């Protein structure tokens, strides 16, 4: 590993060349001249910029910080609490503010856009005293770029929610300052002009070409002669085999030495100098397709690169596009280190405690994920909070994990030190409901991942290696390099980090609606979202969108769009059979605020029990009613795609040719889920561990051994439970609206805790309050542990006294815990 190790150590002065004359259309070779490398990397240390951004919090007004992922929400919350000590107790994590009534007396609110929008929907007066709105990874505001053929595309809900959240905040606090932060945006001037028009105040774009870290980027290729030799070997084996696919024995022994092709400039250009040399000391195993062709075997090769980099005392992160592949890559890398005699990493007491807490939540230590072979960490979206915290802590410390394999969630702003990044596959599987296939990564996604290499404050240099999904070859001829797939490589590395033009997702959806009607889920979502907003406010929001704000006739355009959305909302309502039997007008505004159909709200209101029944209700009665109504209106309250239900128990389908065909209707699919939800949610809130939850789902799914039951449980715990809880909060608000006078004083005070109990997994409000208190311990008390801990203090707690509010009860629980 002399070559790879030396490359990184020589990053400040790597071989470059004056661009020579090219011959044969290839890439020019680099002569061994030494010249300082062009500085590159992130423009400032993430922790310093976090503190710098939020000093405004001391001005007395509130701050809303929008981060794209829950993992980044947790990290930013923690860092703000550590750095802004005078207001540390005022930093509120997003999970405390997702649903109706979960008000928190804080000043800095760190949330995902979805969390913030849900909270805004339930409180029309919320966020009217905001002094600063920060949007981290601000490219999350963007819709989809045009299709490769120039055709129109449709954004997902996440970008619509992000943009709608920002616009809603600005409507409620029009004087709030706005900071958008992204290293990926190319049209920053246009974005600044939009903000200036939308806020009627000056807006400035800060674009710094100089960055404090140096980075070199390369791609894995193979010598063309080696691949020709392997093709010949496979052709011989195929002739001997006759017809049929290659068997295991016929795939054996197919390998070649990976070559790194590097450009002397960060932004690749075909007239720049290039250099190539092996990145592994020997051959790496390649794959064989069913059609007898050599394949990239990205995971195995990525694992070997990971092990070699870690062995060379670099700090690598390997990015994989599939959660299921992370452990495979990590195992391969750990195997390389074990073979070299590298000892396992010793965990700290805190890390051991976090993994032990995860074992309690999962039901068994064998279900815990996070470390492979005692040397390499894994990080992905299905890790529980204790697992994620332990892995991040173990990788951050200098004597900790030797490498990390992660999905792109880590690329979304999480500040982990890495000297090198390997992108194991520059494409990903996109499995939509009716079709799927390998699609190239968006350039900004790949470059965002590449930006993890060389982090200011950790390393002054970094190396990025792209491991393509296909085998690419290099061949030296006439003083230059001939490379297959050169157009593909240049489409990735031939652009600067600032490669994404922000486009307006709301305008994209409205344009699609105008052209094709409400034929997509996101289209109906926007129509429903608009339905509950007063006409004048809706026109103001639409007039402030990125697509309208700079237009001279923006008010007219917005009015036309608002009228279109209103008309389509009415048309959707008219399709329902029981329209004449429900009080739709009375629930239309409410339904629009929470993003559901007014029919769902009106139908729930029609079955709320009479006042005398409600007057006798305890918390558990309200909980039962909420679970029952969520079950009855499941897909009306819980989107099966964004909630993850479609990944847990998918709609039945079969493959026919290149596409899938559904074998059951949406109603039949929903009915299958309705049979699961009541007992499943009750098991969840009673403290059943994640593995058993997953086994319940596995049984109902009718899955075979290829489907991991614990993985199903993880998806429910991390994604589905949150969406079901949000649906329950809608039910609770309907009950409160219809029977406010009949509710007992105690139940009124406990109303805000219903959705939290379902989301976090508790059947009593006191358990939820204990969980909120123990959450400050950093993940050592997950849900199952809290159920057990509550038994120890239950006897010391008196009942809820008349007039006791949630904050007072929280203090009682804190005192009982301290005395236990």
PDB file of C-alpha atoms in Angstrom, residues 332-606:
ATOM      1  CA  UNK A 332     -14.496  -7.179   3.844  1.00  0.00           C
ATOM      2  CA  UNK A 333     -12.504  -4.218   5.133  1.00  0.00           C
ATOM      3  CA  UNK A 334     -12.286  -5.641   8.650  1.00  0.00           C
ATOM      4  CA  UNK A 335     -11.090  -8.937   7.148  1.00  0.00           C
ATOM      5  CA  UNK A 336      -8.194  -7.159   5.433  1.00  0.00           C
ATOM      6  CA  UNK A 337      -7.197  -5.551   8.727  1.00  0.00           C
ATOM      7  CA  UNK A 338      -7.516  -8.798  10.661  1.00  0.00           C
ATOM      8  CA  UNK A 339      -5.300 -10.599   8.141  1.00  0.00           C
ATOM      9  CA  UNK A 340      -2.704  -7.873   8.604  1.00  0.00           C
ATOM     10  CA  UNK A 341      -2.735  -8.395  12.368  1.00  0.00           C
ATOM     11  CA  UNK A 342      -4.439  -5.090  13.199  1.00  0.00           C
ATOM     12  CA  UNK A 343      -5.963  -5.382  16.691  1.00  0.00           C
ATOM     13  CA  UNK A 344      -9.618  -4.666  17.419  1.00  0.00           C
ATOM     14  CA  UNK A 345     -10.566  -1.233  18.682  1.00  0.00           C
ATOM     15  CA  UNK A 346     -11.329  -0.918  22.377  1.00  0.00           C
ATOM     16  CA  UNK A 347     -14.632   0.799  23.072  1.00  0.00           C
ATOM     17  CA  UNK A 348     -15.064   3.372  25.798  1.00  0.00           C
ATOM     18  CA  UNK A 349     -17.413   2.799  28.717  1.00  0.00           C
ATOM     19  CA  UNK A 350     -19.888   5.243  27.187  1.00  0.00           C
ATOM     20  CA  UNK A 351     -19.860   3.417  23.857  1.00  0.00           C
ATOM     21  CA  UNK A 352     -20.286   0.067  25.580  1.00  0.00           C
ATOM     22  CA  UNK A 353     -23.242   1.461  27.524  1.00  0.00           C
ATOM     23  CA  UNK A 354     -24.869   2.739  24.347  1.00  0.00           C
ATOM     24  CA  UNK A 355     -24.537  -0.610  22.584  1.00  0.00           C
ATOM     25  CA  UNK A 356     -25.910  -2.334  25.680  1.00  0.00           C
ATOM     26  CA  UNK A 357     -28.903   0.023  25.603  1.00  0.00           C
ATOM     27  CA  UNK A 358     -29.454  -0.830  21.940  1.00  0.00           C
ATOM     28  CA  UNK A 359     -29.404  -4.540  22.819  1.00  0.00           C
ATOM     29  CA  UNK A 360     -32.176  -3.959  25.361  1.00  0.00           C
ATOM     30  CA  UNK A 361     -34.296  -2.093  22.821  1.00  0.00           C
ATOM     31  CA  UNK A 362     -33.723  -4.682  20.107  1.00  0.00           C
ATOM     32  CA  UNK A 363     -34.255  -7.665  22.394  1.00  0.00           C
ATOM     33  CA  UNK A 364     -30.850  -9.332  22.039  1.00  0.00           C
ATOM     34  CA  UNK A 365     -27.225  -8.260  21.630  1.00  0.00           C
ATOM     35  CA  UNK A 366     -26.942 -10.290  18.410  1.00  0.00           C
ATOM     36  CA  UNK A 367     -29.299  -7.824  16.715  1.00  0.00           C
ATOM     37  CA  UNK A 368     -27.083  -4.831  17.481  1.00  0.00           C
ATOM     38  CA  UNK A 369     -25.417  -3.190  14.480  1.00  0.00           C
ATOM     39  CA  UNK A 370     -22.679  -0.617  14.248  1.00  0.00           C
ATOM     40  CA  UNK A 371     -19.289  -2.352  14.333  1.00  0.00           C
ATOM     41  CA  UNK A 372     -17.947  -5.112  12.085  1.00  0.00           C
ATOM     42  CA  UNK A 373     -14.945  -7.180  13.043  1.00  0.00           C
ATOM     43  CA  UNK A 374     -14.166  -4.916  15.977  1.00  0.00           C
ATOM     44  CA  UNK A 375     -12.491  -2.436  13.633  1.00  0.00           C
ATOM     45  CA  UNK A 376     -14.900  -0.874  11.108  1.00  0.00           C
ATOM     46  CA  UNK A 377     -18.128   1.012  11.821  1.00  0.00           C
ATOM     47  CA  UNK A 378     -21.365   1.112   9.837  1.00  0.00           C
ATOM     48  CA  UNK A 379     -23.779   4.038   9.749  1.00  0.00           C
ATOM     49  CA  UNK A 380     -27.165   4.078   8.032  1.00  0.00           C
ATOM     50  CA  UNK A 381     -30.746   5.207   8.402  1.00  0.00           C
ATOM     51  CA  UNK A 382     -31.945   2.108  10.271  1.00  0.00           C
ATOM     52  CA  UNK A 383     -29.569   2.407  13.212  1.00  0.00           C
ATOM     53  CA  UNK A 384     -31.272   3.130  16.513  1.00  0.00           C
ATOM     54  CA  UNK A 385     -30.215   6.284  18.303  1.00  0.00           C
ATOM     55  CA  UNK A 386     -27.891   4.518  20.793  1.00  0.00           C
ATOM     56  CA  UNK A 387     -26.193   2.620  17.958  1.00  0.00           C
ATOM     57  CA  UNK A 388     -25.727   5.765  15.911  1.00  0.00           C
ATOM     58  CA  UNK A 389     -24.372   7.750  18.855  1.00  0.00           C
ATOM     59  CA  UNK A 390     -21.910   4.986  19.734  1.00  0.00           C
ATOM     60  CA  UNK A 391     -20.636   4.628  16.169  1.00  0.00           C
ATOM     61  CA  UNK A 392     -20.235   8.359  15.647  1.00  0.00           C
ATOM     62  CA  UNK A 393     -18.401   8.732  18.943  1.00  0.00           C
ATOM     63  CA  UNK A 394     -16.110   5.783  18.259  1.00  0.00           C
ATOM     64  CA  UNK A 395     -15.224   7.067  14.788  1.00  0.00           C
ATOM     65  CA  UNK A 396     -14.601  10.653  15.898  1.00  0.00           C
ATOM     66  CA  UNK A 397     -11.903   9.846  18.447  1.00  0.00           C
ATOM     67  CA  UNK A 398      -8.353   9.425  17.156  1.00  0.00           C
ATOM     68  CA  UNK A 399      -7.919   5.998  18.736  1.00  0.00           C
ATOM     69  CA  UNK A 400     -11.315   4.765  17.670  1.00  0.00           C
ATOM     70  CA  UNK A 401     -12.747   2.929  14.679  1.00  0.00           C
ATOM     71  CA  UNK A 402     -10.371   2.637  11.747  1.00  0.00           C
ATOM     72  CA  UNK A 403     -12.961   3.230   9.047  1.00  0.00           C
ATOM     73  CA  UNK A 404     -16.659   3.709   8.410  1.00  0.00           C
ATOM     74  CA  UNK A 405     -19.130   2.401   5.838  1.00  0.00           C
ATOM     75  CA  UNK A 406     -22.167   4.613   5.494  1.00  0.00           C
ATOM     76  CA  UNK A 407     -25.191   5.374   3.391  1.00  0.00           C
ATOM     77  CA  UNK A 408     -25.578   8.946   2.078  1.00  0.00           C
ATOM     78  CA  UNK A 409     -27.295  10.081   5.310  1.00  0.00           C
ATOM     79  CA  UNK A 410     -23.773  10.834   6.572  1.00  0.00           C
ATOM     80  CA  UNK A 411     -23.231  13.116   3.569  1.00  0.00           C
ATOM     81  CA  UNK A 412     -26.125  15.314   4.719  1.00  0.00           C
ATOM     82  CA  UNK A 413     -23.988  17.576   6.864  1.00  0.00           C
ATOM     83  CA  UNK A 414     -22.935  15.183   9.658  1.00  0.00           C
ATOM     84  CA  UNK A 415     -19.467  16.245  10.736  1.00  0.00           C
ATOM     85  CA  UNK A 416     -17.340  13.112  10.945  1.00  0.00           C
ATOM     86  CA  UNK A 417     -13.575  13.266  10.339  1.00  0.00           C
ATOM     87  CA  UNK A 418     -12.424  11.442   7.223  1.00  0.00           C
ATOM     88  CA  UNK A 419      -9.154  11.635   5.340  1.00  0.00           C
ATOM     89  CA  UNK A 420     -10.473   9.606   2.446  1.00  0.00           C
ATOM     90  CA  UNK A 421     -13.815   8.825   0.825  1.00  0.00           C
ATOM     91  CA  UNK A 422     -14.592   5.867  -1.419  1.00  0.00           C
ATOM     92  CA  UNK A 423     -17.881   6.028  -3.299  1.00  0.00           C
ATOM     93  CA  UNK A 424     -18.763   2.366  -3.818  1.00  0.00           C
ATOM     94  CA  UNK A 425     -20.988   2.707  -6.840  1.00  0.00           C
ATOM     95  CA  UNK A 426     -22.023   5.954  -8.503  1.00  0.00           C
ATOM     96  CA  UNK A 427     -25.492   4.614  -9.176  1.00  0.00           C
ATOM     97  CA  UNK A 428     -28.289   3.345  -6.983  1.00  0.00           C
ATOM     98  CA  UNK A 429     -31.338   1.123  -7.178  1.00  0.00           C
ATOM     99  CA  UNK A 430     -34.532   3.134  -7.361  1.00  0.00           C
ATOM    100  CA  UNK A 431     -37.366   0.792  -6.519  1.00  0.00           C
ATOM    101  CA  UNK A 432     -40.565   2.705  -7.093  1.00  0.00           C
ATOM    102  CA  UNK A 433     -43.914   1.058  -6.498  1.00  0.00           C
ATOM    103  CA  UNK A 434     -44.363  -0.044 -10.113  1.00  0.00           C
ATOM    104  CA  UNK A 435     -40.850  -0.124 -11.505  1.00  0.00           C
ATOM    105  CA  UNK A 436     -37.219   0.007 -10.509  1.00  0.00           C
ATOM    106  CA  UNK A 437     -33.673  -0.104 -11.784  1.00  0.00           C
ATOM    107  CA  UNK A 438     -30.159   1.250 -11.406  1.00  0.00           C
ATOM    108  CA  UNK A 439     -30.015   5.006 -11.937  1.00  0.00           C
ATOM    109  CA  UNK A 440     -26.946   7.284 -11.850  1.00  0.00           C
ATOM    110  CA  UNK A 441     -26.465   9.325  -8.711  1.00  0.00           C
ATOM    111  CA  UNK A 442     -27.247  12.995  -9.063  1.00  0.00           C
ATOM    112  CA  UNK A 443     -23.964  14.860  -9.414  1.00  0.00           C
ATOM    113  CA  UNK A 444     -24.589  17.025  -6.349  1.00  0.00           C
ATOM    114  CA  UNK A 445     -25.224  13.897  -4.245  1.00  0.00           C
ATOM    115  CA  UNK A 446     -21.932  12.366  -5.293  1.00  0.00           C
ATOM    116  CA  UNK A 447     -19.967  15.571  -4.747  1.00  0.00           C
ATOM    117  CA  UNK A 448     -21.683  16.108  -1.394  1.00  0.00           C
ATOM    118  CA  UNK A 449     -20.439  12.692  -0.325  1.00  0.00           C
ATOM    119  CA  UNK A 450     -17.004  13.512  -1.720  1.00  0.00           C
ATOM    120  CA  UNK A 451     -16.961  16.604   0.485  1.00  0.00           C
ATOM    121  CA  UNK A 452     -16.604  14.394   3.568  1.00  0.00           C
ATOM    122  CA  UNK A 453     -12.930  13.814   2.626  1.00  0.00           C
ATOM    123  CA  UNK A 454     -10.673  16.344   4.292  1.00  0.00           C
ATOM    124  CA  UNK A 455     -12.683  18.203   6.935  1.00  0.00           C
ATOM    125  CA  UNK A 456     -11.458  21.552   8.202  1.00  0.00           C
ATOM    126  CA  UNK A 457     -10.462  21.199  11.815  1.00  0.00           C
ATOM    127  CA  UNK A 458      -9.589  17.531  11.304  1.00  0.00           C
ATOM    128  CA  UNK A 459      -7.496  17.141   8.121  1.00  0.00           C
ATOM    129  CA  UNK A 460      -5.890  19.643   5.769  1.00  0.00           C
ATOM    130  CA  UNK A 461      -6.156  17.274   2.833  1.00  0.00           C
ATOM    131  CA  UNK A 462      -8.308  14.477   1.498  1.00  0.00           C
ATOM    132  CA  UNK A 463      -8.664  11.928  -1.245  1.00  0.00           C
ATOM    133  CA  UNK A 464     -11.821  10.856  -3.062  1.00  0.00           C
ATOM    134  CA  UNK A 465     -12.045   7.658  -5.099  1.00  0.00           C
ATOM    135  CA  UNK A 466     -15.089   6.837  -7.180  1.00  0.00           C
ATOM    136  CA  UNK A 467     -15.679   3.127  -7.684  1.00  0.00           C
ATOM    137  CA  UNK A 468     -18.073   3.042 -10.677  1.00  0.00           C
ATOM    138  CA  UNK A 469     -20.892   0.568 -10.953  1.00  0.00           C
ATOM    139  CA  UNK A 470     -19.418  -0.634 -14.250  1.00  0.00           C
ATOM    140  CA  UNK A 471     -15.914  -1.805 -15.143  1.00  0.00           C
ATOM    141  CA  UNK A 472     -13.982   1.037 -16.791  1.00  0.00           C
ATOM    142  CA  UNK A 473     -10.641   0.504 -18.507  1.00  0.00           C
ATOM    143  CA  UNK A 474      -7.565   2.617 -19.213  1.00  0.00           C
ATOM    144  CA  UNK A 475      -4.976   2.136 -21.907  1.00  0.00           C
ATOM    145  CA  UNK A 476      -1.881   4.196 -22.598  1.00  0.00           C
ATOM    146  CA  UNK A 477      -1.345   5.190 -26.210  1.00  0.00           C
ATOM    147  CA  UNK A 478       0.620   7.942 -27.942  1.00  0.00           C
ATOM    148  CA  UNK A 479       1.528   9.680 -24.712  1.00  0.00           C
ATOM    149  CA  UNK A 480      -2.057   9.876 -23.406  1.00  0.00           C
ATOM    150  CA  UNK A 481      -4.629   7.718 -21.658  1.00  0.00           C
ATOM    151  CA  UNK A 482      -7.609   6.211 -23.411  1.00  0.00           C
ATOM    152  CA  UNK A 483     -10.422   5.673 -20.900  1.00  0.00           C
ATOM    153  CA  UNK A 484     -13.756   3.967 -21.418  1.00  0.00           C
ATOM    154  CA  UNK A 485     -16.698   5.750 -19.871  1.00  0.00           C
ATOM    155  CA  UNK A 486     -14.887   9.095 -19.993  1.00  0.00           C
ATOM    156  CA  UNK A 487     -18.113  11.032 -20.578  1.00  0.00           C
ATOM    157  CA  UNK A 488     -19.570   9.456 -17.446  1.00  0.00           C
ATOM    158  CA  UNK A 489     -16.511  10.365 -15.356  1.00  0.00           C
ATOM    159  CA  UNK A 490     -16.459  13.930 -16.633  1.00  0.00           C
ATOM    160  CA  UNK A 491     -20.167  14.311 -15.839  1.00  0.00           C
ATOM    161  CA  UNK A 492     -19.264  13.641 -12.176  1.00  0.00           C
ATOM    162  CA  UNK A 493     -15.844  15.160 -11.596  1.00  0.00           C
ATOM    163  CA  UNK A 494     -15.945  17.714 -14.391  1.00  0.00           C
ATOM    164  CA  UNK A 495     -18.127  20.045 -12.336  1.00  0.00           C
ATOM    165  CA  UNK A 496     -17.308  22.114  -9.256  1.00  0.00           C
ATOM    166  CA  UNK A 497     -19.026  21.410  -5.941  1.00  0.00           C
ATOM    167  CA  UNK A 498     -21.451  24.196  -6.734  1.00  0.00           C
ATOM    168  CA  UNK A 499     -23.196  22.126  -9.394  1.00  0.00           C
ATOM    169  CA  UNK A 500     -26.888  22.238  -8.498  1.00  0.00           C
ATOM    170  CA  UNK A 501     -29.296  24.829  -9.786  1.00  0.00           C
ATOM    171  CA  UNK A 502     -32.098  25.197  -7.251  1.00  0.00           C
ATOM    172  CA  UNK A 503     -35.515  24.901  -8.865  1.00  0.00           C
ATOM    173  CA  UNK A 504     -38.860  25.511  -7.246  1.00  0.00           C
ATOM    174  CA  UNK A 505     -40.604  22.250  -6.268  1.00  0.00           C
ATOM    175  CA  UNK A 506     -43.983  23.917  -5.724  1.00  0.00           C
ATOM    176  CA  UNK A 507     -43.964  25.439  -9.199  1.00  0.00           C
ATOM    177  CA  UNK A 508     -42.948  22.057 -10.625  1.00  0.00           C
ATOM    178  CA  UNK A 509     -45.956  20.396  -9.011  1.00  0.00           C
ATOM    179  CA  UNK A 510     -48.385  23.124 -10.074  1.00  0.00           C
ATOM    180  CA  UNK A 511     -47.074  22.974 -13.637  1.00  0.00           C
ATOM    181  CA  UNK A 512     -47.669  19.219 -13.661  1.00  0.00           C
ATOM    182  CA  UNK A 513     -51.163  19.713 -12.246  1.00  0.00           C
ATOM    183  CA  UNK A 514     -51.974  22.227 -14.972  1.00  0.00           C
ATOM    184  CA  UNK A 515     -50.753  19.781 -17.619  1.00  0.00           C
ATOM    185  CA  UNK A 516     -52.005  16.447 -16.270  1.00  0.00           C
ATOM    186  CA  UNK A 517     -54.371  17.075 -13.378  1.00  0.00           C
ATOM    187  CA  UNK A 518     -54.060  15.486  -9.943  1.00  0.00           C
ATOM    188  CA  UNK A 519     -52.558  12.215 -11.119  1.00  0.00           C
ATOM    189  CA  UNK A 520     -49.621  11.943  -8.707  1.00  0.00           C
ATOM    190  CA  UNK A 521     -49.468  11.568  -4.941  1.00  0.00           C
ATOM    191  CA  UNK A 522     -47.435  14.745  -4.509  1.00  0.00           C
ATOM    192  CA  UNK A 523     -49.956  16.635  -6.653  1.00  0.00           C
ATOM    193  CA  UNK A 524     -52.866  15.643  -4.415  1.00  0.00           C
ATOM    194  CA  UNK A 525     -50.712  16.467  -1.404  1.00  0.00           C
ATOM    195  CA  UNK A 526     -50.170  20.048  -2.598  1.00  0.00           C
ATOM    196  CA  UNK A 527     -53.879  20.420  -3.413  1.00  0.00           C
ATOM    197  CA  UNK A 528     -54.840  19.232   0.085  1.00  0.00           C
ATOM    198  CA  UNK A 529     -52.170  21.360   1.737  1.00  0.00           C
ATOM    199  CA  UNK A 530     -53.464  24.475  -0.050  1.00  0.00           C
ATOM    200  CA  UNK A 531     -57.103  23.769   0.775  1.00  0.00           C
ATOM    201  CA  UNK A 532     -56.864  24.743   4.443  1.00  0.00           C
ATOM    202  CA  UNK A 533     -55.052  28.041   3.987  1.00  0.00           C
ATOM    203  CA  UNK A 534     -57.073  31.269   3.799  1.00  0.00           C
ATOM    204  CA  UNK A 535     -57.218  32.696   0.296  1.00  0.00           C
ATOM    205  CA  UNK A 536     -55.170  35.808   0.994  1.00  0.00           C
ATOM    206  CA  UNK A 537     -52.453  33.855   2.814  1.00  0.00           C
ATOM    207  CA  UNK A 538     -52.330  31.197   0.096  1.00  0.00           C
ATOM    208  CA  UNK A 539     -51.855  33.856  -2.571  1.00  0.00           C
ATOM    209  CA  UNK A 540     -49.039  35.404  -0.525  1.00  0.00           C
ATOM    210  CA  UNK A 541     -47.312  32.028  -0.106  1.00  0.00           C
ATOM    211  CA  UNK A 542     -47.603  31.177  -3.793  1.00  0.00           C
ATOM    212  CA  UNK A 543     -46.492  34.673  -4.738  1.00  0.00           C
ATOM    213  CA  UNK A 544     -43.340  34.215  -2.656  1.00  0.00           C
ATOM    214  CA  UNK A 545     -42.304  30.908  -4.269  1.00  0.00           C
ATOM    215  CA  UNK A 546     -39.016  30.716  -6.110  1.00  0.00           C
ATOM    216  CA  UNK A 547     -40.919  30.350  -9.358  1.00  0.00           C
ATOM    217  CA  UNK A 548     -43.065  33.465  -8.871  1.00  0.00           C
ATOM    218  CA  UNK A 549     -41.335  35.957  -6.587  1.00  0.00           C
ATOM    219  CA  UNK A 550     -39.239  37.684  -9.248  1.00  0.00           C
ATOM    220  CA  UNK A 551     -42.029  37.837 -11.834  1.00  0.00           C
ATOM    221  CA  UNK A 552     -43.555  41.226 -12.567  1.00  0.00           C
ATOM    222  CA  UNK A 553     -47.035  39.715 -12.501  1.00  0.00           C
ATOM    223  CA  UNK A 554     -46.421  37.470  -9.502  1.00  0.00           C
ATOM    224  CA  UNK A 555     -49.643  38.434  -7.711  1.00  0.00           C
ATOM    225  CA  UNK A 556     -51.715  37.583 -10.775  1.00  0.00           C
ATOM    226  CA  UNK A 557     -49.837  34.314 -11.270  1.00  0.00           C
ATOM    227  CA  UNK A 558     -50.297  33.388  -7.625  1.00  0.00           C
ATOM    228  CA  UNK A 559     -54.005  34.197  -7.739  1.00  0.00           C
ATOM    229  CA  UNK A 560     -54.488  31.980 -10.790  1.00  0.00           C
ATOM    230  CA  UNK A 561     -52.559  29.134  -9.135  1.00  0.00           C
ATOM    231  CA  UNK A 562     -54.556  29.482  -5.916  1.00  0.00           C
ATOM    232  CA  UNK A 563     -57.794  29.359  -7.872  1.00  0.00           C
ATOM    233  CA  UNK A 564     -56.591  26.232  -9.681  1.00  0.00           C
ATOM    234  CA  UNK A 565     -55.711  24.451  -6.435  1.00  0.00           C
ATOM    235  CA  UNK A 566     -59.009  25.444  -4.830  1.00  0.00           C
ATOM    236  CA  UNK A 567     -60.968  24.147  -7.818  1.00  0.00           C
ATOM    237  CA  UNK A 568     -59.139  20.848  -7.882  1.00  0.00           C
ATOM    238  CA  UNK A 569     -59.659  20.434  -4.142  1.00  0.00           C
ATOM    239  CA  UNK A 570     -63.391  20.859  -4.646  1.00  0.00           C
ATOM    240  CA  UNK A 571     -63.315  18.337  -7.497  1.00  0.00           C
ATOM    241  CA  UNK A 572     -61.595  15.772  -5.300  1.00  0.00           C
ATOM    242  CA  UNK A 573     -64.264  16.288  -2.654  1.00  0.00           C
ATOM    243  CA  UNK A 574     -67.078  15.874  -5.190  1.00  0.00           C
ATOM    244  CA  UNK A 575     -65.842  12.369  -6.053  1.00  0.00           C
ATOM    245  CA  UNK A 576     -66.825  11.033  -2.613  1.00  0.00           C
ATOM    246  CA  UNK A 577     -70.166   9.230  -2.243  1.00  0.00           C
ATOM    247  CA  UNK A 578     -71.062  10.618   1.188  1.00  0.00           C
ATOM    248  CA  UNK A 579     -70.331  14.275   0.417  1.00  0.00           C
ATOM    249  CA  UNK A 580     -73.933  15.305   1.178  1.00  0.00           C
ATOM    250  CA  UNK A 581     -73.973  13.553   4.547  1.00  0.00           C
ATOM    251  CA  UNK A 582     -70.940  15.258   6.108  1.00  0.00           C
ATOM    252  CA  UNK A 583     -70.119  18.712   7.404  1.00  0.00           C
ATOM    253  CA  UNK A 584     -67.323  19.251   4.893  1.00  0.00           C
ATOM    254  CA  UNK A 585     -67.335  23.035   5.065  1.00  0.00           C
ATOM    255  CA  UNK A 586     -66.840  22.915   8.817  1.00  0.00           C
ATOM    256  CA  UNK A 587     -63.708  20.774   8.465  1.00  0.00           C
ATOM    257  CA  UNK A 588     -62.206  22.064   5.236  1.00  0.00           C
ATOM    258  CA  UNK A 589     -59.847  24.588   6.807  1.00  0.00           C
ATOM    259  CA  UNK A 590     -58.743  22.181   9.529  1.00  0.00           C
ATOM    260  CA  UNK A 591     -58.076  19.425   6.987  1.00  0.00           C
ATOM    261  CA  UNK A 592     -55.987  21.732   4.858  1.00  0.00           C
ATOM    262  CA  UNK A 593     -53.903  22.799   7.835  1.00  0.00           C
ATOM    263  CA  UNK A 594     -52.953  19.206   8.646  1.00  0.00           C
ATOM    264  CA  UNK A 595     -52.736  18.006   5.044  1.00  0.00           C
ATOM    265  CA  UNK A 596     -55.570  15.455   5.002  1.00  0.00           C
ATOM    266  CA  UNK A 597     -58.837  15.167   3.123  1.00  0.00           C
ATOM    267  CA  UNK A 598     -61.767  17.039   4.687  1.00  0.00           C
ATOM    268  CA  UNK A 599     -63.706  13.789   4.309  1.00  0.00           C
ATOM    269  CA  UNK A 600     -61.318  12.058   6.709  1.00  0.00           C
ATOM    270  CA  UNK A 601     -61.723  14.826   9.286  1.00  0.00           C
ATOM    271  CA  UNK A 602     -65.524  14.994   8.877  1.00  0.00           C
ATOM    272  CA  UNK A 603     -65.935  11.221   9.074  1.00  0.00           C
ATOM    273  CA  UNK A 604     -63.904  11.067  12.281  1.00  0.00           C
ATOM    274  CA  UNK A 605     -65.922  13.905  13.763  1.00  0.00           C
ATOM    275  CA  UNK A 606     -69.131  12.050  12.967  1.00  0.00           C
TER     276      UNK A 606
END
